[in-house]
Amino acid sequence: MYSKRIDGRGFDELRKMEAKIGVVESADGSAMFKIGDTIAIAAVRGPRDLHPKFMQNPKRGTLRCNYNMMSFSVDERIRPGPSRRSREISLVTENALMPAVNLSDFPNAVVDVFVEIVQADAGTRCAGICAASLALADAGIPMRDMVCAVSVGKVGDKILVDLNKHEEDYEEGCSDMPVAMLPGRDEISLLQLDGKMKKEEIAEALELAKKSCEKILEVQRNALMEKYKNG
Ligand code: CDP
């Protein structure tokens, strides 16, 4: 039984969110997305010519994502450099963003998205996707929709949203399901499951993810509006 969340939140309650555009001046677009104690910064470079040339696609531009957790983002120092985990998350981030961007006007070019996790308390791939989507919009990359992402899951006997690290480590069992959505198109672009859930539980969790993505979208939208308000 998981009758009360460790941090006192409701089961459908997200941690406090914050988003900011234009946090990396040297990038073509950038954003910070914070949810609870998880902080992601995304920087976009491009479109620019893709090298080596044999990797170019003459029909459309290429989206390339790199996810990295900074060494000091968790208590136990992380070894710098790529890992199996960071390669997997880079790939799923790319796939989660791809349906939202339209790179048909940029043949042979690449748009690079660098996601840096500055501070981690679970849900980093989702925070990274939220930041990356904002950074792409900030860079002026043509987009069909925003991408919102959140982790839902089952802790003990409860379906809930936005698990923190304590919940992910819950002794009596935890299933973690990161979801990314294109809210305007009602499409899912990322769905992973670490653990076990019944079919009905997955449906309930997906419904919760959809409602939560609407709240995330509002935070993203406000951040973009803030940028244009300030010229
Ligand atoms: O971060 P996310 O939930 O997307 O991915 P995960 O691989 O399920 O990692 C869950 C959490 O474990 C991270 O957010 C970190 O808080 C923590 N972690 C860690 O402490 N050390 C690592 N090398 C990797 C993850």
PDB file of C-alpha atoms and ligand atoms in Angstrom:
ATOM      1  CA  MET A   1       0.000   0.000   0.000  1.00  0.00           C
ATOM      2  CA  TYR A   2       1.261   3.471  -0.929  1.00  0.00           C
ATOM      3  CA  SER A   3      -1.357   5.633   0.764  1.00  0.00           C
ATOM      4  CA  LYS A   4       0.502   8.951   0.920  1.00  0.00           C
ATOM      5  CA  ARG A   5       3.240  10.286  -1.357  1.00  0.00           C
ATOM      6  CA  ILE A   6       6.623  10.843   0.262  1.00  0.00           C
ATOM      7  CA  ASP A   7       6.601  14.552  -0.652  1.00  0.00           C
ATOM      8  CA  GLY A   8       2.899  15.022   0.209  1.00  0.00           C
ATOM      9  CA  ARG A   9       1.684  15.549  -3.386  1.00  0.00           C
ATOM     10  CA  GLY A  10      -1.620  14.294  -4.721  1.00  0.00           C
ATOM     11  CA  PHE A  11      -1.301  11.219  -6.962  1.00  0.00           C
ATOM     12  CA  ASP A  12      -2.170  13.337 -10.022  1.00  0.00           C
ATOM     13  CA  GLU A  13      -0.022  16.265  -8.977  1.00  0.00           C
ATOM     14  CA  LEU A  14       3.131  17.308 -10.826  1.00  0.00           C
ATOM     15  CA  ARG A  15       6.089  18.767  -9.008  1.00  0.00           C
ATOM     16  CA  LYS A  16       6.541  22.541  -9.289  1.00  0.00           C
ATOM     17  CA  MET A  17       7.617  23.465 -12.808  1.00  0.00           C
ATOM     18  CA  GLU A  18       9.615  26.350 -14.212  1.00  0.00           C
ATOM     19  CA  ALA A  19      10.625  27.075 -17.804  1.00  0.00           C
ATOM     20  CA  LYS A  20      12.840  29.737 -19.313  1.00  0.00           C
ATOM     21  CA  ILE A  21      13.844  30.498 -22.891  1.00  0.00           C
ATOM     22  CA  GLY A  22      17.211  31.806 -24.101  1.00  0.00           C
ATOM     23  CA  VAL A  23      19.450  30.581 -21.290  1.00  0.00           C
ATOM     24  CA  VAL A  24      22.493  29.875 -23.500  1.00  0.00           C
ATOM     25  CA  GLU A  25      23.443  32.985 -25.433  1.00  0.00           C
ATOM     26  CA  SER A  26      25.873  31.320 -27.859  1.00  0.00           C
ATOM     27  CA  ALA A  27      23.248  28.789 -29.044  1.00  0.00           C
ATOM     28  CA  ASP A  28      20.731  29.322 -31.857  1.00  0.00           C
ATOM     29  CA  GLY A  29      18.001  28.424 -29.383  1.00  0.00           C
ATOM     30  CA  SER A  30      17.960  27.297 -25.777  1.00  0.00           C
ATOM     31  CA  ALA A  31      15.755  26.636 -22.784  1.00  0.00           C
ATOM     32  CA  MET A  32      15.713  25.456 -19.200  1.00  0.00           C
ATOM     33  CA  PHE A  33      12.984  23.193 -17.865  1.00  0.00           C
ATOM     34  CA  LYS A  34      12.791  22.443 -14.156  1.00  0.00           C
ATOM     35  CA  ILE A  35      10.401  20.006 -12.489  1.00  0.00           C
ATOM     36  CA  GLY A  36      10.917  19.545  -8.766  1.00  0.00           C
ATOM     37  CA  ASP A  37      14.640  19.071  -8.258  1.00  0.00           C
ATOM     38  CA  THR A  38      15.259  17.874 -11.816  1.00  0.00           C
ATOM     39  CA  ILE A  39      16.762  20.553 -14.064  1.00  0.00           C
ATOM     40  CA  ALA A  40      17.414  20.191 -17.793  1.00  0.00           C
ATOM     41  CA  ILE A  41      19.065  22.699 -20.104  1.00  0.00           C
ATOM     42  CA  ALA A  42      18.750  22.285 -23.866  1.00  0.00           C
ATOM     43  CA  ALA A  43      20.787  24.116 -26.498  1.00  0.00           C
ATOM     44  CA  VAL A  44      20.127  23.954 -30.256  1.00  0.00           C
ATOM     45  CA  ARG A  45      22.696  24.548 -32.993  1.00  0.00           C
ATOM     46  CA  GLY A  46      21.714  24.695 -36.598  1.00  0.00           C
ATOM     47  CA  PRO A  47      20.489  24.118 -39.193  1.00  0.00           C
ATOM     48  CA  ARG A  48      24.050  23.852 -40.497  1.00  0.00           C
ATOM     49  CA  ASP A  49      25.800  21.612 -43.065  1.00  0.00           C
ATOM     50  CA  LEU A  50      26.082  18.030 -41.895  1.00  0.00           C
ATOM     51  CA  HIS A  51      29.585  16.541 -41.960  1.00  0.00           C
ATOM     52  CA  PRO A  52      30.791  14.004 -42.959  1.00  0.00           C
ATOM     53  CA  LYS A  53      28.883  14.491 -46.204  1.00  0.00           C
ATOM     54  CA  PHE A  54      27.880  10.838 -46.666  1.00  0.00           C
ATOM     55  CA  MET A  55      25.560  11.279 -43.661  1.00  0.00           C
ATOM     56  CA  GLN A  56      23.600  14.055 -45.393  1.00  0.00           C
ATOM     57  CA  ASN A  57      20.000  13.506 -46.432  1.00  0.00           C
ATOM     58  CA  PRO A  58      19.219  15.423 -49.646  1.00  0.00           C
ATOM     59  CA  LYS A  59      15.477  15.213 -48.956  1.00  0.00           C
ATOM     60  CA  ARG A  60      15.396  16.832 -45.510  1.00  0.00           C
ATOM     61  CA  GLY A  61      17.480  17.969 -42.559  1.00  0.00           C
ATOM     62  CA  THR A  62      18.606  15.588 -39.838  1.00  0.00           C
ATOM     63  CA  LEU A  63      17.758  15.962 -36.158  1.00  0.00           C
ATOM     64  CA  ARG A  64      20.531  14.844 -33.835  1.00  0.00           C
ATOM     65  CA  CYS A  65      20.170  14.731 -30.045  1.00  0.00           C
ATOM     66  CA  ASN A  66      22.739  14.322 -27.346  1.00  0.00           C
ATOM     67  CA  TYR A  67      21.657  13.696 -23.738  1.00  0.00           C
ATOM     68  CA  ASN A  68      24.203  14.082 -20.966  1.00  0.00           C
ATOM     69  CA  MET A  69      23.964  13.961 -17.190  1.00  0.00           C
ATOM     70  CA  MET A  70      26.507  16.242 -15.593  1.00  0.00           C
ATOM     71  CA  SER A  71      28.900  14.573 -13.161  1.00  0.00           C
ATOM     72  CA  PHE A  72      27.592  16.577 -10.213  1.00  0.00           C
ATOM     73  CA  SER A  73      23.873  16.184 -11.065  1.00  0.00           C
ATOM     74  CA  VAL A  74      23.414  13.415  -8.459  1.00  0.00           C
ATOM     75  CA  ASP A  75      25.017  12.760  -5.056  1.00  0.00           C
ATOM     76  CA  GLU A  76      27.217   9.974  -6.328  1.00  0.00           C
ATOM     77  CA  ARG A  77      29.460  11.516  -9.003  1.00  0.00           C
ATOM     78  CA  ILE A  78      28.744  10.226 -12.511  1.00  0.00           C
ATOM     79  CA  ARG A  79      31.674   9.261 -14.720  1.00  0.00           C
ATOM     80  CA  PRO A  80      31.822  11.859 -17.514  1.00  0.00           C
ATOM     81  CA  GLY A  81      31.356  10.842 -21.133  1.00  0.00           C
ATOM     82  CA  PRO A  82      28.860   8.715 -23.024  1.00  0.00           C
ATOM     83  CA  SER A  83      27.359   5.603 -21.461  1.00  0.00           C
ATOM     84  CA  ARG A  84      24.912   2.975 -22.644  1.00  0.00           C
ATOM     85  CA  ARG A  85      22.160   4.808 -20.748  1.00  0.00           C
ATOM     86  CA  SER A  86      22.994   8.237 -22.228  1.00  0.00           C
ATOM     87  CA  ARG A  87      23.100   6.763 -25.746  1.00  0.00           C
ATOM     88  CA  GLU A  88      19.677   5.154 -25.243  1.00  0.00           C
ATOM     89  CA  ILE A  89      18.183   8.389 -23.886  1.00  0.00           C
ATOM     90  CA  SER A  90      19.719  10.434 -26.728  1.00  0.00           C
ATOM     91  CA  LEU A  91      18.023   8.100 -29.197  1.00  0.00           C
ATOM     92  CA  VAL A  92      14.591   8.139 -27.521  1.00  0.00           C
ATOM     93  CA  THR A  93      14.812  11.940 -27.178  1.00  0.00           C
ATOM     94  CA  GLU A  94      15.465  12.198 -30.924  1.00  0.00           C
ATOM     95  CA  ASN A  95      12.528   9.903 -31.699  1.00  0.00           C
ATOM     96  CA  ALA A  96      10.255  11.799 -29.306  1.00  0.00           C
ATOM     97  CA  LEU A  97      11.020  15.145 -30.977  1.00  0.00           C
ATOM     98  CA  MET A  98      11.181  14.005 -34.603  1.00  0.00           C
ATOM     99  CA  PRO A  99       7.405  13.978 -35.344  1.00  0.00           C
ATOM    100  CA  ALA A 100       7.171  17.585 -34.121  1.00  0.00           C
ATOM    101  CA  VAL A 101       9.877  19.133 -36.291  1.00  0.00           C
ATOM    102  CA  ASN A 102       9.678  19.794 -39.995  1.00  0.00           C
ATOM    103  CA  LEU A 103      13.135  19.817 -41.546  1.00  0.00           C
ATOM    104  CA  SER A 104      12.033  19.465 -45.181  1.00  0.00           C
ATOM    105  CA  ASP A 105      13.337  22.976 -45.979  1.00  0.00           C
ATOM    106  CA  PHE A 106      16.828  22.075 -44.793  1.00  0.00           C
ATOM    107  CA  PRO A 107      18.206  19.322 -47.046  1.00  0.00           C
ATOM    108  CA  ASN A 108      21.742  18.111 -46.188  1.00  0.00           C
ATOM    109  CA  ALA A 109      21.670  20.055 -42.930  1.00  0.00           C
ATOM    110  CA  VAL A 110      21.689  18.985 -39.313  1.00  0.00           C
ATOM    111  CA  VAL A 111      19.965  20.430 -36.264  1.00  0.00           C
ATOM    112  CA  ASP A 112      21.847  19.470 -33.119  1.00  0.00           C
ATOM    113  CA  VAL A 113      20.086  19.383 -29.750  1.00  0.00           C
ATOM    114  CA  PHE A 114      22.301  19.157 -26.668  1.00  0.00           C
ATOM    115  CA  VAL A 115      20.486  18.231 -23.471  1.00  0.00           C
ATOM    116  CA  GLU A 116      22.400  18.682 -20.240  1.00  0.00           C
ATOM    117  CA  ILE A 117      20.983  17.435 -16.950  1.00  0.00           C
ATOM    118  CA  VAL A 118      22.285  19.803 -14.347  1.00  0.00           C
ATOM    119  CA  GLN A 119      20.419  18.301 -11.405  1.00  0.00           C
ATOM    120  CA  ALA A 120      18.629  14.937 -11.292  1.00  0.00           C
ATOM    121  CA  ASP A 121      15.797  13.661  -9.137  1.00  0.00           C
ATOM    122  CA  ALA A 122      14.202  11.215 -11.617  1.00  0.00           C
ATOM    123  CA  GLY A 123      12.328  12.071 -14.807  1.00  0.00           C
ATOM    124  CA  THR A 124      15.390  13.491 -16.526  1.00  0.00           C
ATOM    125  CA  ARG A 125      14.609  12.166 -20.023  1.00  0.00           C
ATOM    126  CA  CYS A 126      11.171  13.797 -19.816  1.00  0.00           C
ATOM    127  CA  ALA A 127      12.511  17.110 -18.504  1.00  0.00           C
ATOM    128  CA  GLY A 128      15.134  17.000 -21.271  1.00  0.00           C
ATOM    129  CA  ILE A 129      12.465  16.522 -23.950  1.00  0.00           C
ATOM    130  CA  CYS A 130      10.402  19.441 -22.556  1.00  0.00           C
ATOM    131  CA  ALA A 131      13.484  21.687 -22.576  1.00  0.00           C
ATOM    132  CA  ALA A 132      14.529  20.509 -26.057  1.00  0.00           C
ATOM    133  CA  SER A 133      11.111  21.225 -27.525  1.00  0.00           C
ATOM    134  CA  LEU A 134      11.283  24.770 -26.171  1.00  0.00           C
ATOM    135  CA  ALA A 135      14.842  25.243 -27.415  1.00  0.00           C
ATOM    136  CA  LEU A 136      13.840  24.108 -30.933  1.00  0.00           C
ATOM    137  CA  ALA A 137      10.988  26.618 -30.933  1.00  0.00           C
ATOM    138  CA  ASP A 138      13.388  29.301 -29.674  1.00  0.00           C
ATOM    139  CA  ALA A 139      15.779  28.471 -32.535  1.00  0.00           C
ATOM    140  CA  GLY A 140      12.946  29.094 -35.009  1.00  0.00           C
ATOM    141  CA  ILE A 141      12.882  25.519 -36.289  1.00  0.00           C
ATOM    142  CA  PRO A 142       9.538  24.903 -38.063  1.00  0.00           C
ATOM    143  CA  MET A 143       7.406  22.797 -35.740  1.00  0.00           C
ATOM    144  CA  ARG A 144       4.105  21.005 -36.098  1.00  0.00           C
ATOM    145  CA  ASP A 145       3.515  20.972 -32.336  1.00  0.00           C
ATOM    146  CA  MET A 146       5.248  21.236 -28.981  1.00  0.00           C
ATOM    147  CA  VAL A 147       6.431  18.077 -27.267  1.00  0.00           C
ATOM    148  CA  CYS A 148       5.507  17.580 -23.616  1.00  0.00           C
ATOM    149  CA  ALA A 149       6.845  14.691 -21.583  1.00  0.00           C
ATOM    150  CA  VAL A 150       6.241  13.255 -18.154  1.00  0.00           C
ATOM    151  CA  SER A 151       6.763  10.044 -16.300  1.00  0.00           C
ATOM    152  CA  VAL A 152       3.724   8.190 -14.994  1.00  0.00           C
ATOM    153  CA  GLY A 153       3.704   4.857 -13.254  1.00  0.00           C
ATOM    154  CA  LYS A 154       2.739   2.650 -10.399  1.00  0.00           C
ATOM    155  CA  VAL A 155       4.226   2.938  -6.935  1.00  0.00           C
ATOM    156  CA  GLY A 156       2.987   0.271  -4.533  1.00  0.00           C
ATOM    157  CA  ASP A 157      -0.693   0.001  -5.493  1.00  0.00           C
ATOM    158  CA  LYS A 158      -1.147   3.564  -6.844  1.00  0.00           C
ATOM    159  CA  ILE A 159      -1.076   4.981 -10.356  1.00  0.00           C
ATOM    160  CA  LEU A 160       0.602   8.365 -10.186  1.00  0.00           C
ATOM    161  CA  VAL A 161       2.414  11.057 -12.121  1.00  0.00           C
ATOM    162  CA  ASP A 162       5.915  12.537 -12.051  1.00  0.00           C
ATOM    163  CA  LEU A 163       7.778  10.064  -9.835  1.00  0.00           C
ATOM    164  CA  ASN A 164      10.706  11.366  -7.846  1.00  0.00           C
ATOM    165  CA  LYS A 165      13.802   9.300  -7.074  1.00  0.00           C
ATOM    166  CA  HIS A 166      12.440   8.098  -3.709  1.00  0.00           C
ATOM    167  CA  GLU A 167       9.353   6.787  -5.469  1.00  0.00           C
ATOM    168  CA  GLU A 168      11.423   5.147  -8.216  1.00  0.00           C
ATOM    169  CA  ASP A 169      13.336   3.333  -5.487  1.00  0.00           C
ATOM    170  CA  TYR A 170      10.198   2.341  -3.501  1.00  0.00           C
ATOM    171  CA  GLU A 171      10.908  -1.017  -1.903  1.00  0.00           C
ATOM    172  CA  GLU A 172       7.482  -2.561  -2.410  1.00  0.00           C
ATOM    173  CA  GLY A 173       7.681  -2.062  -6.150  1.00  0.00           C
ATOM    174  CA  CYS A 174       7.660   0.676  -8.738  1.00  0.00           C
ATOM    175  CA  SER A 175       6.889   0.760 -12.458  1.00  0.00           C
ATOM    176  CA  ASP A 176       8.018   3.817 -14.338  1.00  0.00           C
ATOM    177  CA  MET A 177       6.511   4.789 -17.693  1.00  0.00           C
ATOM    178  CA  PRO A 178       7.974   7.869 -19.406  1.00  0.00           C
ATOM    179  CA  VAL A 179       5.568   9.319 -21.986  1.00  0.00           C
ATOM    180  CA  ALA A 180       6.035  12.127 -24.530  1.00  0.00           C
ATOM    181  CA  MET A 181       3.097  13.649 -26.367  1.00  0.00           C
ATOM    182  CA  LEU A 182       2.331  16.125 -29.123  1.00  0.00           C
ATOM    183  CA  PRO A 183      -0.731  17.607 -27.434  1.00  0.00           C
ATOM    184  CA  GLY A 184      -2.101  19.492 -30.441  1.00  0.00           C
ATOM    185  CA  ARG A 185      -2.008  16.394 -32.631  1.00  0.00           C
ATOM    186  CA  ASP A 186      -2.962  13.995 -29.846  1.00  0.00           C
ATOM    187  CA  GLU A 187       0.037  11.796 -30.696  1.00  0.00           C
ATOM    188  CA  ILE A 188       2.375   9.814 -28.479  1.00  0.00           C
ATOM    189  CA  SER A 189       6.034  10.002 -29.502  1.00  0.00           C
ATOM    190  CA  LEU A 190       7.641   8.204 -26.566  1.00  0.00           C
ATOM    191  CA  LEU A 191       6.371   5.337 -24.468  1.00  0.00           C
ATOM    192  CA  GLN A 192       8.716   3.265 -22.354  1.00  0.00           C
ATOM    193  CA  LEU A 193       7.992   1.006 -19.424  1.00  0.00           C
ATOM    194  CA  ASP A 194      10.415   0.001 -16.732  1.00  0.00           C
ATOM    195  CA  GLY A 195       8.579  -2.559 -14.579  1.00  0.00           C
ATOM    196  CA  LYS A 196       5.250  -4.309 -14.920  1.00  0.00           C
ATOM    197  CA  MET A 197       1.737  -2.906 -15.261  1.00  0.00           C
ATOM    198  CA  LYS A 198      -1.596  -4.423 -16.239  1.00  0.00           C
ATOM    199  CA  LYS A 199      -3.323  -3.318 -19.441  1.00  0.00           C
ATOM    200  CA  GLU A 200      -5.978  -1.347 -17.499  1.00  0.00           C
ATOM    201  CA  GLU A 201      -3.292   0.312 -15.382  1.00  0.00           C
ATOM    202  CA  ILE A 202      -1.404   1.397 -18.498  1.00  0.00           C
ATOM    203  CA  ALA A 203      -4.605   2.916 -19.890  1.00  0.00           C
ATOM    204  CA  GLU A 204      -5.212   4.789 -16.629  1.00  0.00           C
ATOM    205  CA  ALA A 205      -1.605   5.986 -16.511  1.00  0.00           C
ATOM    206  CA  LEU A 206      -1.790   7.178 -20.125  1.00  0.00           C
ATOM    207  CA  GLU A 207      -4.913   9.190 -19.342  1.00  0.00           C
ATOM    208  CA  LEU A 208      -3.058  10.781 -16.430  1.00  0.00           C
ATOM    209  CA  ALA A 209      -0.066  11.513 -18.689  1.00  0.00           C
ATOM    210  CA  LYS A 210      -2.346  13.227 -21.190  1.00  0.00           C
ATOM    211  CA  LYS A 211      -3.896  15.495 -18.536  1.00  0.00           C
ATOM    212  CA  SER A 212      -0.456  16.251 -17.097  1.00  0.00           C
ATOM    213  CA  CYS A 213       0.953  17.128 -20.534  1.00  0.00           C
ATOM    214  CA  GLU A 214      -1.698  19.831 -20.814  1.00  0.00           C
ATOM    215  CA  LYS A 215      -0.310  21.403 -17.621  1.00  0.00           C
ATOM    216  CA  ILE A 216       3.240  21.110 -18.956  1.00  0.00           C
ATOM    217  CA  LEU A 217       2.193  22.717 -22.241  1.00  0.00           C
ATOM    218  CA  GLU A 218       0.837  25.704 -20.338  1.00  0.00           C
ATOM    219  CA  VAL A 219       4.206  26.201 -18.616  1.00  0.00           C
ATOM    220  CA  GLN A 220       6.021  25.872 -21.970  1.00  0.00           C
ATOM    221  CA  ARG A 221       3.616  28.256 -23.675  1.00  0.00           C
ATOM    222  CA  ASN A 222       4.023  30.858 -20.909  1.00  0.00           C
ATOM    223  CA  ALA A 223       7.810  30.653 -21.234  1.00  0.00           C
ATOM    224  CA  LEU A 224       7.585  31.290 -24.991  1.00  0.00           C
ATOM    225  CA  MET A 225       5.116  34.152 -24.488  1.00  0.00           C
ATOM    226  CA  GLU A 226       7.453  35.667 -21.899  1.00  0.00           C
ATOM    227  CA  LYS A 227      10.239  35.694 -24.474  1.00  0.00           C
ATOM    228  CA  TYR A 228       8.160  37.497 -27.103  1.00  0.00           C
ATOM    229  CA  LYS A 229       6.773  39.923 -24.518  1.00  0.00           C
ATOM    230  CA  ASN A 230      10.370  40.897 -23.770  1.00  0.00           C
ATOM    231  CA  GLY A 231      11.170  41.285 -27.490  1.00  0.00           C
TER     232      GLY A 231
HETATM  233  O1  CDP B   1      15.993  10.171 -15.273  1.00  0.00           O
HETATM  234  P1  CDP B   1      15.068   9.171 -15.868  1.00  0.00           P
HETATM  235  O2  CDP B   1      13.942   8.786 -14.910  1.00  0.00           O
HETATM  236  O3  CDP B   1      14.558   9.557 -17.218  1.00  0.00           O
HETATM  237  O4  CDP B   1      15.938   7.848 -16.168  1.00  0.00           O
HETATM  238  P2  CDP B   1      16.381   6.631 -15.233  1.00  0.00           P
HETATM  239  O5  CDP B   1      17.489   5.950 -15.983  1.00  0.00           O
HETATM  240  O6  CDP B   1      15.197   5.847 -14.834  1.00  0.00           O
HETATM  241  O7  CDP B   1      17.024   7.310 -13.958  1.00  0.00           O
HETATM  242  C1  CDP B   1      16.267   7.651 -12.845  1.00  0.00           C
HETATM  243  C2  CDP B   1      17.055   8.520 -11.919  1.00  0.00           C
HETATM  244  O8  CDP B   1      18.123   7.799 -11.356  1.00  0.00           O
HETATM  245  C3  CDP B   1      17.731   9.736 -12.530  1.00  0.00           C
HETATM  246  O9  CDP B   1      16.846  10.782 -12.804  1.00  0.00           O
HETATM  247  C4  CDP B   1      18.710  10.087 -11.444  1.00  0.00           C
HETATM  248  O10 CDP B   1      18.051  10.787 -10.402  1.00  0.00           O
HETATM  249  C5  CDP B   1      19.141   8.717 -10.974  1.00  0.00           C
HETATM  250  N1  CDP B   1      20.415   8.276 -11.587  1.00  0.00           N
HETATM  251  C6  CDP B   1      21.559   8.276 -10.798  1.00  0.00           C
HETATM  252  O11 CDP B   1      21.492   8.622  -9.623  1.00  0.00           O
HETATM  253  N2  CDP B   1      22.759   7.895 -11.352  1.00  0.00           N
HETATM  254  C7  CDP B   1      22.846   7.512 -12.645  1.00  0.00           C
HETATM  255  N3  CDP B   1      24.019   7.145 -13.171  1.00  0.00           N
HETATM  256  C8  CDP B   1      21.691   7.497 -13.440  1.00  0.00           C
HETATM  257  C9  CDP B   1      20.497   7.870 -12.885  1.00  0.00           C
END
